[in-house]
mmCIF file of C-alpha atoms in Angstrom:
data_model
loop_
_atom_site.group_PDB
_atom_site.id
_atom_site.type_symbol
_atom_site.label_atom_id
_atom_site.label_comp_id
_atom_site.label_asym_id
_atom_site.label_seq_id
_atom_site.Cartn_x
_atom_site.Cartn_y
_atom_site.Cartn_z
ATOM 1 C CA MET A 180 -26.736 -87.993 -24.660
ATOM 2 C CA SER A 181 -26.623 -84.368 -23.529
ATOM 3 C CA LYS A 182 -24.223 -83.407 -20.798
ATOM 4 C CA THR A 183 -25.656 -80.670 -18.609
ATOM 5 C CA THR A 184 -23.869 -79.133 -15.677
ATOM 6 C CA THR A 185 -25.368 -77.327 -12.755
ATOM 7 C CA THR A 186 -23.314 -74.205 -12.074
ATOM 8 C CA SER A 187 -23.734 -70.940 -10.235
ATOM 9 C CA GLN A 188 -21.577 -68.277 -8.642
ATOM 10 C CA PHE A 189 -21.025 -68.027 -4.897
ATOM 11 C CA ARG A 190 -19.764 -65.526 -2.343
ATOM 12 C CA LEU A 191 -18.594 -66.562 1.126
ATOM 13 C CA VAL A 192 -17.563 -64.338 4.019
ATOM 14 C CA GLY A 193 -15.999 -66.237 6.890
ATOM 15 C CA GLN A 194 -12.852 -67.268 8.697
ATOM 16 C CA LEU A 195 -9.916 -69.292 7.435
ATOM 17 C CA GLU A 196 -9.684 -72.715 9.080
ATOM 18 C CA SER A 197 -6.626 -74.075 7.244
ATOM 19 C CA PHE A 198 -5.134 -75.041 3.908
ATOM 20 C CA VAL A 199 -5.073 -78.568 2.493
ATOM 21 C CA ILE A 200 -1.623 -79.028 1.006
ATOM 22 C CA LYS A 201 -0.662 -81.836 -1.364
ATOM 23 C CA LYS A 202 2.710 -82.921 -2.743
ATOM 24 C CA GLY A 203 4.824 -80.884 -0.358
ATOM 25 C CA ASP A 204 3.856 -77.263 -0.886
ATOM 26 C CA LYS A 205 0.957 -77.106 -3.351
ATOM 27 C CA ILE A 206 -2.234 -75.620 -1.926
ATOM 28 C CA LYS A 207 -5.112 -77.782 -3.110
ATOM 29 C CA TYR A 208 -7.997 -76.534 -0.928
ATOM 30 C CA LEU A 209 -8.818 -73.698 1.414
ATOM 31 C CA ARG A 210 -10.924 -74.694 4.428
ATOM 32 C CA MET A 211 -13.220 -71.901 5.549
ATOM 33 C CA LYS A 212 -15.789 -71.581 8.322
ATOM 34 C CA VAL A 213 -18.957 -69.573 7.667
ATOM 35 C CA GLU A 214 -21.166 -69.407 10.740
ATOM 36 C CA GLU A 215 -21.304 -73.053 11.893
ATOM 37 C CA LYS A 216 -20.591 -74.635 8.496
ATOM 38 C CA GLU A 217 -17.219 -75.592 7.030
ATOM 39 C CA TYR A 218 -16.481 -75.287 3.312
ATOM 40 C CA TRP A 219 -13.681 -76.858 1.283
ATOM 41 C CA LEU A 220 -12.844 -74.543 -1.604
ATOM 42 C CA LYS A 221 -10.752 -75.789 -4.511
ATOM 43 C CA ILE A 222 -7.872 -73.474 -5.423
ATOM 44 C CA PRO A 223 -7.144 -73.492 -9.182
ATOM 45 C CA LYS A 224 -3.477 -73.696 -10.233
ATOM 46 C CA LYS A 225 -3.401 -70.108 -11.520
ATOM 47 C CA LEU A 226 -4.347 -68.747 -8.044
ATOM 48 C CA ARG A 227 -2.075 -70.941 -5.904
ATOM 49 C CA SER A 228 0.923 -68.635 -6.206
ATOM 50 C CA GLU A 229 -1.156 -65.559 -5.266
ATOM 51 C CA ILE A 230 -2.427 -66.948 -1.941
ATOM 52 C CA ASP A 231 -0.375 -66.320 1.180
ATOM 53 C CA ILE A 232 0.093 -69.746 2.752
ATOM 54 C CA ASN A 233 1.197 -68.082 6.010
ATOM 55 C CA MET A 234 -2.248 -66.634 6.757
ATOM 56 C CA ILE A 235 -3.241 -67.590 10.270
ATOM 57 C CA PRO A 236 -6.447 -69.484 11.074
ATOM 58 C CA GLY A 237 -9.209 -67.083 12.044
ATOM 59 C CA THR A 238 -8.310 -64.540 9.345
ATOM 60 C CA TRP A 239 -11.489 -63.077 7.833
ATOM 61 C CA LEU A 240 -11.859 -63.636 4.096
ATOM 62 C CA GLU A 241 -14.273 -62.938 1.291
ATOM 63 C CA VAL A 242 -14.141 -65.668 -1.342
ATOM 64 C CA THR A 243 -15.963 -65.688 -4.665
ATOM 65 C CA GLY A 244 -16.037 -68.344 -7.333
ATOM 66 C CA ASN A 245 -18.081 -70.936 -9.158
ATOM 67 C CA ARG A 246 -20.147 -73.755 -7.699
ATOM 68 C CA GLU A 247 -20.623 -76.816 -9.893
ATOM 69 C CA PHE A 248 -22.612 -79.932 -9.161
ATOM 70 C CA LYS A 249 -20.494 -83.060 -9.720
ATOM 71 C CA LYS A 250 -22.899 -85.888 -10.564
ATOM 72 C CA LYS A 251 -20.425 -88.730 -10.062
ATOM 73 C CA LYS A 252 -19.337 -87.417 -6.657
ATOM 74 C CA GLY A 253 -22.851 -86.382 -5.662
ATOM 75 C CA PHE A 254 -22.033 -82.937 -4.280
ATOM 76 C CA PHE A 255 -21.257 -79.334 -5.211
ATOM 77 C CA GLU A 256 -17.597 -78.460 -5.819
ATOM 78 C CA LEU A 257 -16.647 -74.884 -5.034
ATOM 79 C CA GLU A 258 -13.805 -73.426 -7.115
ATOM 80 C CA VAL A 259 -12.274 -70.114 -6.060
ATOM 81 C CA SER A 260 -11.856 -67.214 -8.476
ATOM 82 C CA GLN A 261 -10.895 -64.507 -5.939
ATOM 83 C CA VAL A 262 -9.789 -64.318 -2.290
ATOM 84 C CA THR A 263 -9.869 -60.992 -0.430
ATOM 85 C CA LEU A 264 -8.663 -60.291 3.133
ATOM 86 C CA LEU A 265 -11.290 -58.503 5.238
ATOM 87 C CA PRO A 266 -9.950 -56.429 8.130
ATOM 88 C CA ASN A 267 -13.453 -55.393 9.300
ATOM 89 C CA PRO A 268 -16.054 -57.947 8.154
ATOM 90 C CA ASP A 269 -19.783 -57.211 8.390
ATOM 91 C CA LYS A 270 -20.843 -60.717 9.356
ATOM 92 C CA PRO A 271 -20.351 -64.270 8.073
ATOM 93 C CA CYS A 272 -22.519 -65.202 5.112
ATOM 94 C CA ALA A 273 -22.903 -67.666 2.266
ATOM 95 C CA VAL A 274 -24.689 -66.431 -0.864
ATOM 96 C CA ILE A 275 -25.428 -68.006 -4.233
ATOM 97 C CA LEU A 276 -25.258 -65.063 -6.635
ATOM 98 C CA SER A 277 -26.843 -66.514 -9.748
ATOM 99 C CA GLU A 278 -28.446 -69.812 -10.565
ATOM 100 C CA SER A 279 -28.430 -71.639 -13.872
ATOM 101 C CA GLU A 280 -30.071 -74.718 -12.451
ATOM 102 C CA SER A 281 -33.302 -76.339 -13.438
ATOM 103 C CA SER A 282 -36.245 -75.786 -11.125
ATOM 104 C CA SER A 283 -35.948 -79.273 -9.640
ATOM 105 C CA VAL A 284 -32.750 -80.190 -7.801
ATOM 106 C CA GLY A 285 -33.693 -83.646 -6.600
ATOM 107 C CA LYS A 286 -35.946 -86.100 -4.821
ATOM 108 C CA ILE A 287 -35.850 -87.794 -1.471
ATOM 109 C CA LEU A 288 -37.319 -91.285 -1.470
ATOM 110 C CA VAL A 289 -38.670 -92.458 1.895
ATOM 111 C CA CYS A 290 -39.806 -96.038 2.454
ATOM 112 C CA GLN A 291 -43.399 -96.108 3.713
ATOM 113 C CA LYS A 292 -43.720 -99.846 4.268
ATOM 114 C CA SER A 293 -44.812 -100.920 7.742
ATOM 115 C CA SER A 294 -41.387 -101.912 9.088
ATOM 116 C CA CYS A 295 -39.728 -98.599 8.193
ATOM 117 C CA TRP A 296 -42.786 -96.582 9.191
ATOM 118 C CA LYS A 297 -42.902 -98.270 12.643
ATOM 119 C CA ARG A 298 -39.186 -97.624 13.163
ATOM 120 C CA GLY A 299 -39.654 -93.868 12.740
ATOM 121 C CA GLY A 300 -40.125 -93.337 9.007
ATOM 122 C CA LYS A 301 -43.140 -91.108 9.547
ATOM 123 C CA SER A 302 -41.170 -88.816 11.906
ATOM 124 C CA VAL A 303 -38.254 -88.694 9.446
ATOM 125 C CA CYS A 304 -40.639 -87.763 6.635
ATOM 126 C CA GLN A 305 -42.211 -84.975 8.709
ATOM 127 C CA GLN A 306 -38.774 -83.667 9.695
ATOM 128 C CA LEU A 307 -37.680 -83.707 6.034
ATOM 129 C CA GLU A 308 -40.709 -81.609 5.092
ATOM 130 C CA GLN A 309 -39.938 -79.095 7.840
ATOM 131 C CA GLU A 310 -36.220 -78.899 6.989
ATOM 132 C CA LEU A 311 -36.847 -78.385 3.272
ATOM 133 C CA GLU A 312 -39.339 -75.626 4.109
ATOM 134 C CA GLN A 313 -36.870 -73.919 6.482
ATOM 135 C CA GLN A 314 -34.065 -74.080 3.890
ATOM 136 C CA GLY A 315 -36.353 -72.741 1.140
ATOM 137 C CA LEU A 316 -35.959 -75.951 -0.872
ATOM 138 C CA SER A 317 -39.506 -77.329 -0.706
ATOM 139 C CA ASP A 318 -40.292 -76.184 -4.252
ATOM 140 C CA ARG A 319 -37.091 -77.727 -5.706
ATOM 141 C CA VAL A 320 -36.660 -80.933 -3.689
ATOM 142 C CA LYS A 321 -39.586 -83.337 -3.605
ATOM 143 C CA ILE A 322 -40.266 -86.061 -1.056
ATOM 144 C CA LYS A 323 -41.651 -89.260 -2.526
ATOM 145 C CA LEU A 324 -43.009 -92.118 -0.447
ATOM 146 C CA THR A 325 -41.958 -95.461 -1.919
ATOM 147 C CA GLY A 326 -42.454 -99.154 -1.472
ATOM 148 C CA CYS A 327 -39.909 -101.428 0.154
ATOM 149 C CA LEU A 328 -36.243 -100.454 -0.300
ATOM 150 C CA LYS A 329 -35.089 -103.973 0.718
ATOM 151 C CA GLN A 330 -33.450 -102.991 4.020
ATOM 152 C CA CYS A 331 -36.366 -103.639 6.367
ATOM 153 C CA LYS A 332 -34.306 -104.466 9.471
ATOM 154 C CA LYS A 333 -32.307 -101.257 9.031
ATOM 155 C CA GLY A 334 -35.285 -98.897 8.740
ATOM 156 C CA PRO A 335 -36.192 -96.147 8.362
ATOM 157 C CA ASN A 336 -34.613 -96.051 4.899
ATOM 158 C CA VAL A 337 -34.051 -92.996 2.708
ATOM 159 C CA VAL A 338 -32.554 -92.598 -0.780
ATOM 160 C CA ILE A 339 -31.491 -89.161 -2.020
ATOM 161 C CA MET A 340 -31.680 -88.571 -5.771
ATOM 162 C CA PRO A 341 -30.013 -87.788 -8.131
ATOM 163 C CA HIS A 342 -27.038 -88.838 -5.984
ATOM 164 C CA LYS A 343 -28.497 -92.301 -5.322
ATOM 165 C CA ALA A 344 -27.204 -91.989 -1.771
ATOM 166 C CA ARG A 345 -28.806 -94.612 0.469
ATOM 167 C CA TYR A 346 -29.201 -94.080 4.217
ATOM 168 C CA CYS A 347 -30.413 -96.633 6.757
ATOM 169 C CA GLN A 348 -31.599 -96.171 10.347
ATOM 170 C CA VAL A 349 -32.171 -92.472 9.717
ATOM 171 C CA GLN A 350 -33.183 -90.521 12.802
ATOM 172 C CA PRO A 351 -35.167 -87.237 12.678
ATOM 173 C CA GLY A 352 -32.198 -85.408 14.241
ATOM 174 C CA GLU A 353 -29.983 -86.353 11.274
ATOM 175 C CA VAL A 354 -32.275 -84.879 8.616
ATOM 176 C CA ASP A 355 -30.714 -81.385 8.640
ATOM 177 C CA LYS A 356 -27.239 -82.839 7.994
ATOM 178 C CA LEU A 357 -28.529 -84.904 5.059
ATOM 179 C CA VAL A 358 -30.293 -81.944 3.466
ATOM 180 C CA ASN A 359 -27.224 -79.704 3.915
ATOM 181 C CA LYS A 360 -24.894 -82.367 2.535
ATOM 182 C CA HIS A 361 -26.869 -82.959 -0.645
ATOM 183 C CA PHE A 362 -28.789 -79.789 -1.453
ATOM 184 C CA THR A 363 -26.919 -76.740 -0.134
ATOM 185 C CA THR A 364 -23.533 -75.288 -0.965
#
C-alpha cells in the first residue's frame, strides 16, 4: 500500500495570540491570529530555544513552514520553519506557497432522502456550493448527493471525506465553518 502525504509550504502574517506550553517550559505550539482566523502552529524542537517566550500578545509576526495533511486526525498540521518579528506589517494574510496535492482534495456527502431534505438539506447543499465557490475550492471538493445516512431524525446529515467526519442537524449558517475546518489551512 502506498503512503502518500499531502504537503505544501505556507506563509502567515498576523498577530501572536499566545504560546501553548507543555511540561513546564517547553513551547509546543504558537497560536496566531490572521484576520479573523486562529492558527495553531507546531514548533519543532530545534526552533524552541530560538523563540522568545516573553513576546507579548498582539506582536506582529511572519511565520513560514510546511503544511501537511494528517489523515488520521483529519486536518492540516502546520509546522514552523521560521518566525520573524514584523515592526511594520503590510496587512494580515495567509498564503499557500506551493502545492504538491492531487487535484481532488475531498468530497462532501449530503443526504438527499426526504427527511433530511425537508429538514433543510437542500439549503445546506446550496450553501455548500456557494461556500466552495467563494473559497475557490469548487474544482477540488465535490458535493455528492447520497441515499440515507441512517440518522433521519437528526437531519440534515453531511459526511466530509476523506476525513469521514459526520455532522447531523447541519444548518446553512454552519457551512463556512465546516469548509474552513476541513479544506483550508
